[in-house]
């Protein structure tokens, strides 16, 4: 099987013996983009510069052996999912156990059969592609295509702990489309879906930094997580979101105040403490959102209680 994507897939070959690299190169060069390293340090540098789709890694190398390279990669969250196949002349079963326990997906012993190497590489790359696809899919909201609540929860947990360590503030905005039930009743659910998509995209475009995340939290509710952002910065982003949705000018006959689609936004900022829980930040933004609704909608309200219990 040869298809377009395979030609773009990258494999890193790591072996201290150039002749071994040559043999693997001959075996795989028609199907993949290959690059090479003859020692562990070069391998780690190449992987962090441009992460490959798979690594074929010699075990016995001077200075830094394949096991060490594997350990270093598995300790790095950004690189630990790259499949590693160990390749070695050793035949002892215990060596295979060591390699697989370190997290390698497979083990090939020299001298190898090129046809089998090709098939194993293809299978592992296909499995990696499916894992990546499912991981992406399971973190996206099916309707709007923006990250879902699961993605938000995972990032909130990460950022909460990061801000605990760094002592930096963490902000969260909760935005809710005003009178959305009446919008669906008036225009029908298909138009309602279009409205959700358009508002979601608009809110997402209002974010400034690559570390910020907008997620669909449920129904007509969206949450933006802004790491290392203080209350003033969060209010500015919320204000821009409010304006951007107003600027869409989507008609909404059921919205008495404005005649168009608007959002209400609750803003909360905390300095995460060791004893607090990240869910408190969600609760704080939710109560600010409630106030924004009470005060007449189409506005930003900031949570103002002391953050001592956060
Ligand atoms: Mg070697």
Coordinates of C-alpha atoms and ligand atoms in Angstrom, one line a residue:
X1 CA 0.0 0.0 0.0
X2 CA 1.4 3.4 -1.0
X3 CA -0.5 6.5 -0.3
X4 CA 0.2 10.2 -0.2
X5 CA 0.6 10.6 3.5
X6 CA 3.2 7.9 3.8
X7 CA 5.5 9.9 1.7
X8 CA 5.4 12.7 4.2
X9 CA 5.9 10.6 7.3
X10 CA 9.3 11.0 8.9
X11 CA 11.3 8.2 10.5
X12 CA 14.5 8.8 12.5
X13 CA 17.1 6.0 12.2
X14 CA 19.6 5.9 15.1
X15 CA 22.6 3.6 14.9
X16 CA 26.3 4.1 15.6
X17 CA 27.2 1.8 12.6
X18 CA 26.7 3.6 9.3
X19 CA 26.3 0.3 7.5
X20 CA 23.3 -0.5 9.6
X21 CA 21.8 2.9 8.8
X22 CA 22.4 2.2 5.1
X23 CA 20.6 -1.1 5.2
X24 CA 17.6 0.4 6.9
X25 CA 17.7 3.3 4.6
X26 CA 17.5 1.0 1.6
X27 CA 14.6 -0.8 3.2
X28 CA 12.5 2.2 4.0
X29 CA 13.5 5.0 1.7
X30 CA 10.8 4.5 -0.9
X31 CA 8.0 5.0 1.7
X32 CA 9.2 7.5 4.2
X33 CA 11.3 10.6 4.7
X34 CA 14.3 9.4 6.7
X35 CA 16.8 11.2 8.8
X36 CA 19.7 9.8 10.7
X37 CA 21.8 10.0 13.9
X38 CA 24.8 8.0 14.8
X39 CA 24.7 8.8 18.5
X40 CA 22.2 9.3 21.3
X41 CA 22.8 13.1 21.8
X42 CA 22.3 13.9 18.2
X43 CA 19.2 11.7 18.2
X44 CA 17.6 13.7 21.1
X45 CA 18.5 17.0 19.5
X46 CA 17.0 16.0 16.1
X47 CA 13.8 14.6 17.8
X48 CA 13.2 17.9 19.7
X49 CA 13.9 20.0 16.6
X50 CA 11.5 18.1 14.4
X51 CA 9.6 15.2 16.1
X52 CA 9.4 12.2 13.7
X53 CA 6.5 9.8 13.4
X54 CA 8.6 6.9 14.5
X55 CA 12.1 6.1 15.7
X56 CA 14.2 3.1 15.0
X57 CA 16.8 3.0 17.8
X58 CA 20.0 0.9 18.1
X59 CA 20.5 -0.4 21.7
X60 CA 24.3 -0.7 21.8
X61 CA 26.0 2.7 21.2
X62 CA 29.0 4.3 22.8
X63 CA 28.4 7.1 25.4
X64 CA 24.6 7.1 25.5
X65 CA 22.9 3.8 24.6
X66 CA 19.5 3.3 23.2
X67 CA 17.8 2.6 26.5
X68 CA 19.0 6.0 27.8
X69 CA 17.7 7.7 24.7
X70 CA 14.4 6.0 25.2
X71 CA 14.2 7.0 28.9
X72 CA 14.9 10.6 28.0
X73 CA 12.2 10.6 25.3
X74 CA 9.6 9.0 27.6
X75 CA 10.3 11.6 30.3
X76 CA 9.4 14.4 27.9
X77 CA 5.6 14.9 27.7
X78 CA 5.9 16.4 24.2
X79 CA 7.9 13.5 22.8
X80 CA 6.8 10.5 24.8
X81 CA 4.1 9.3 22.3
X82 CA 6.5 8.9 19.4
X83 CA 6.7 5.1 18.8
X84 CA 10.2 3.6 19.3
X85 CA 11.3 0.3 17.7
X86 CA 14.6 -1.0 19.2
X87 CA 16.9 -2.7 16.8
X88 CA 19.9 -4.8 18.0
X89 CA 22.0 -7.9 17.4
X90 CA 21.3 -9.1 20.9
X91 CA 19.0 -12.0 21.1
X92 CA 18.5 -12.4 24.8
X93 CA 14.9 -12.2 25.9
X94 CA 15.8 -10.1 28.9
X95 CA 17.0 -7.3 26.7
X96 CA 13.7 -7.3 24.8
X97 CA 11.9 -7.1 28.2
X98 CA 14.0 -4.1 29.2
X99 CA 13.2 -2.3 25.9
X100 CA 9.5 -3.0 26.0
X101 CA 9.3 -2.1 29.7
X102 CA 10.9 1.3 28.8
X103 CA 7.9 1.9 26.5
X104 CA 9.2 0.7 23.1
X105 CA 6.4 -0.6 20.8
X106 CA 8.6 -3.3 19.2
X107 CA 11.9 -5.0 19.0
X108 CA 13.8 -6.1 15.9
X109 CA 16.9 -8.3 16.0
X110 CA 19.7 -8.2 13.4
X111 CA 20.1 -9.6 10.9
X112 CA 16.6 -8.6 10.0
X113 CA 14.3 -9.4 7.1
X114 CA 13.6 -6.2 5.2
X115 CA 10.0 -7.2 4.3
X116 CA 9.2 -7.7 8.0
X117 CA 10.8 -4.5 9.0
X118 CA 8.7 -2.6 6.4
X119 CA 5.5 -4.3 7.7
X120 CA 6.2 -3.6 11.3
X121 CA 7.0 0.0 10.7
X122 CA 3.9 0.4 8.6
X123 CA 1.7 -1.1 11.3
X124 CA 3.1 1.0 14.1
X125 CA 2.8 4.2 12.1
X126 CA -0.8 3.3 11.3
X127 CA -1.6 2.7 15.0
X128 CA 0.1 6.0 15.9
X129 CA -2.0 7.8 13.3
X130 CA -5.2 6.2 14.7
X131 CA -4.3 7.1 18.2
X132 CA -3.6 10.7 17.2
X133 CA -6.9 10.9 15.3
X134 CA -8.9 9.6 18.2
X135 CA -7.2 11.8 20.7
X136 CA -8.0 14.9 18.6
X137 CA -11.5 13.7 18.0
X138 CA -12.2 13.0 21.7
X139 CA -11.1 16.5 22.7
X140 CA -13.2 18.4 20.1
X141 CA -16.9 19.3 20.3
X142 CA -18.7 17.6 17.5
X143 CA -20.9 20.5 16.5
X144 CA -18.6 23.5 16.6
X145 CA -15.2 21.8 16.1
X146 CA -13.7 23.7 19.1
X147 CA -12.3 22.0 22.1
X148 CA -14.8 20.3 24.4
X149 CA -15.3 20.1 28.2
X150 CA -12.9 17.2 28.5
X151 CA -10.2 19.2 26.8
X152 CA -11.0 22.1 29.2
X153 CA -10.9 20.0 32.3
X154 CA -7.5 18.5 31.4
X155 CA -6.0 21.9 30.6
X156 CA -7.6 23.6 33.7
X157 CA -6.0 20.9 35.9
X158 CA -2.6 21.4 34.2
X159 CA -2.6 25.2 34.3
X160 CA -3.9 25.2 37.9
X161 CA -0.9 23.2 39.1
X162 CA 1.5 25.3 36.9
X163 CA 0.2 28.5 38.4
X164 CA 0.4 27.0 41.9
X165 CA 4.1 26.5 41.3
X166 CA 4.8 29.8 39.5
X167 CA 2.6 32.0 41.8
X168 CA 1.0 33.6 38.6
X169 CA -2.7 34.4 38.3
X170 CA -5.1 32.2 36.4
X171 CA -8.3 33.6 34.8
X172 CA -11.4 32.0 33.5
X173 CA -14.3 33.5 31.5
X174 CA -17.7 31.8 31.3
X175 CA -19.8 33.1 28.4
X176 CA -23.4 32.2 27.7
X177 CA -25.5 33.2 24.8
X178 CA -28.4 35.3 25.9
X179 CA -32.0 34.0 25.4
X180 CA -30.8 31.0 23.5
X181 CA -33.8 28.9 24.2
X182 CA -36.0 31.5 22.7
X183 CA -33.6 31.7 19.7
X184 CA -34.1 28.0 19.0
X185 CA -37.8 28.3 19.5
X186 CA -38.0 31.2 17.0
X187 CA -35.5 30.1 14.3
X188 CA -35.4 26.4 14.7
X189 CA -32.6 24.1 16.0
X190 CA -30.6 24.1 12.7
X191 CA -30.2 27.9 12.8
X192 CA -29.5 27.5 16.5
X193 CA -26.6 25.2 15.6
X194 CA -25.3 27.7 13.1
X195 CA -25.5 30.4 15.8
X196 CA -23.5 28.2 18.2
X197 CA -20.8 27.7 15.6
X198 CA -20.6 31.3 14.7
X199 CA -20.5 32.6 18.3
X200 CA -17.9 29.9 19.2
X201 CA -15.6 30.8 16.4
X202 CA -16.0 34.5 17.2
X203 CA -15.1 34.0 20.9
X204 CA -12.1 31.8 19.9
X205 CA -10.8 34.6 17.6
X206 CA -11.0 37.0 20.4
X207 CA -8.3 35.2 22.3
X208 CA -4.8 36.7 22.1
X209 CA -2.2 34.1 23.1
X210 CA -1.4 30.6 21.9
X211 CA -1.7 29.3 25.5
X212 CA -5.3 30.5 25.9
X213 CA -8.1 28.0 25.3
X214 CA -11.7 28.4 24.3
X215 CA -14.0 25.4 24.9
X216 CA -17.6 24.6 24.5
X217 CA -18.6 23.9 28.1
X218 CA -22.1 22.6 27.3
X219 CA -25.3 23.8 25.6
X220 CA -24.8 27.5 24.8
X221 CA -22.1 28.0 27.3
X222 CA -18.4 28.6 26.4
X223 CA -15.4 28.8 28.7
X224 CA -12.1 30.6 28.0
X225 CA -9.1 29.7 30.1
X226 CA -6.3 32.3 30.3
X227 CA -3.1 31.2 32.0
X228 CA -0.9 33.7 33.7
X229 CA -3.5 36.4 33.1
X230 CA -4.5 38.9 35.8
X231 CA -8.0 40.4 36.3
X232 CA -7.3 43.4 34.1
X233 CA -6.1 41.3 31.2
X234 CA -9.1 38.9 31.6
X235 CA -11.6 41.8 31.6
X236 CA -10.0 43.2 28.4
X237 CA -10.4 39.8 26.7
X238 CA -14.0 39.5 27.9
X239 CA -14.8 43.0 26.7
X240 CA -13.4 42.2 23.3
X241 CA -15.5 39.0 23.1
X242 CA -18.6 40.9 24.0
X243 CA -18.0 43.5 21.3
X244 CA -17.1 40.8 18.7
X245 CA -20.4 39.0 19.2
X246 CA -22.3 42.3 19.1
X247 CA -20.5 43.1 15.8
X248 CA -21.8 39.9 14.3
X249 CA -25.2 41.5 14.2
X250 CA -27.1 38.2 14.2
X251 CA -30.8 39.1 14.4
X252 CA -32.7 37.7 17.5
X253 CA -36.3 38.8 17.7
X254 CA -36.7 37.2 21.1
X255 CA -33.9 39.4 22.6
X256 CA -35.9 42.3 24.0
X257 CA -33.0 44.4 25.0
X258 CA -31.1 44.5 21.7
X259 CA -32.9 42.5 19.0
X260 CA -29.8 40.5 18.2
X261 CA -27.6 37.7 19.5
X262 CA -25.5 38.7 22.5
X263 CA -23.5 37.0 25.3
X264 CA -23.2 37.5 29.0
X265 CA -19.7 36.8 30.5
X266 CA -18.6 36.1 34.0
X267 CA -14.9 36.6 34.8
X268 CA -12.9 35.1 37.6
X269 CA -9.2 35.4 38.5
X270 CA -7.4 33.6 41.2
X271 CA -3.9 33.0 42.5
X272 CA -4.1 29.2 42.8
X273 CA -3.2 28.1 46.3
X274 CA -1.9 24.7 47.4
X275 CA -5.0 23.8 49.2
X276 CA -7.6 25.1 46.7
X277 CA -9.4 23.1 43.9
X278 CA -9.5 24.2 40.3
X279 CA -13.3 23.7 40.3
X280 CA -13.6 26.8 42.6
X281 CA -12.5 28.9 39.6
X282 CA -15.3 27.5 37.5
X283 CA -17.8 28.2 40.4
X284 CA -16.6 31.8 40.7
X285 CA -16.9 32.5 37.0
X286 CA -20.3 30.9 37.0
X287 CA -21.5 33.1 39.9
X288 CA -20.2 36.2 38.0
X289 CA -22.1 35.0 34.9
X290 CA -25.2 34.7 37.0
X291 CA -24.8 38.3 38.1
X292 CA -24.3 39.4 34.5
X293 CA -27.6 37.8 33.6
X294 CA -29.4 39.3 36.6
X295 CA -28.1 42.8 35.7
X296 CA -29.6 42.7 32.2
X297 CA -27.3 40.5 30.0
X298 CA -25.0 41.6 27.2
X299 CA -22.3 42.5 29.7
X300 CA -19.2 41.4 31.6
X301 CA -19.3 40.9 35.3
X302 CA -16.2 40.2 37.4
X303 CA -16.2 37.9 40.4
X304 CA -15.1 40.1 43.3
X305 CA -15.0 37.9 46.5
X306 CA -11.7 37.4 48.2
X307 CA -9.7 34.6 46.6
X308 CA -8.7 33.2 50.0
X309 CA -10.8 30.0 49.6
X310 CA -9.6 29.4 46.1
Ligands
LIG1 MG1 25.3 -0.3 17.7

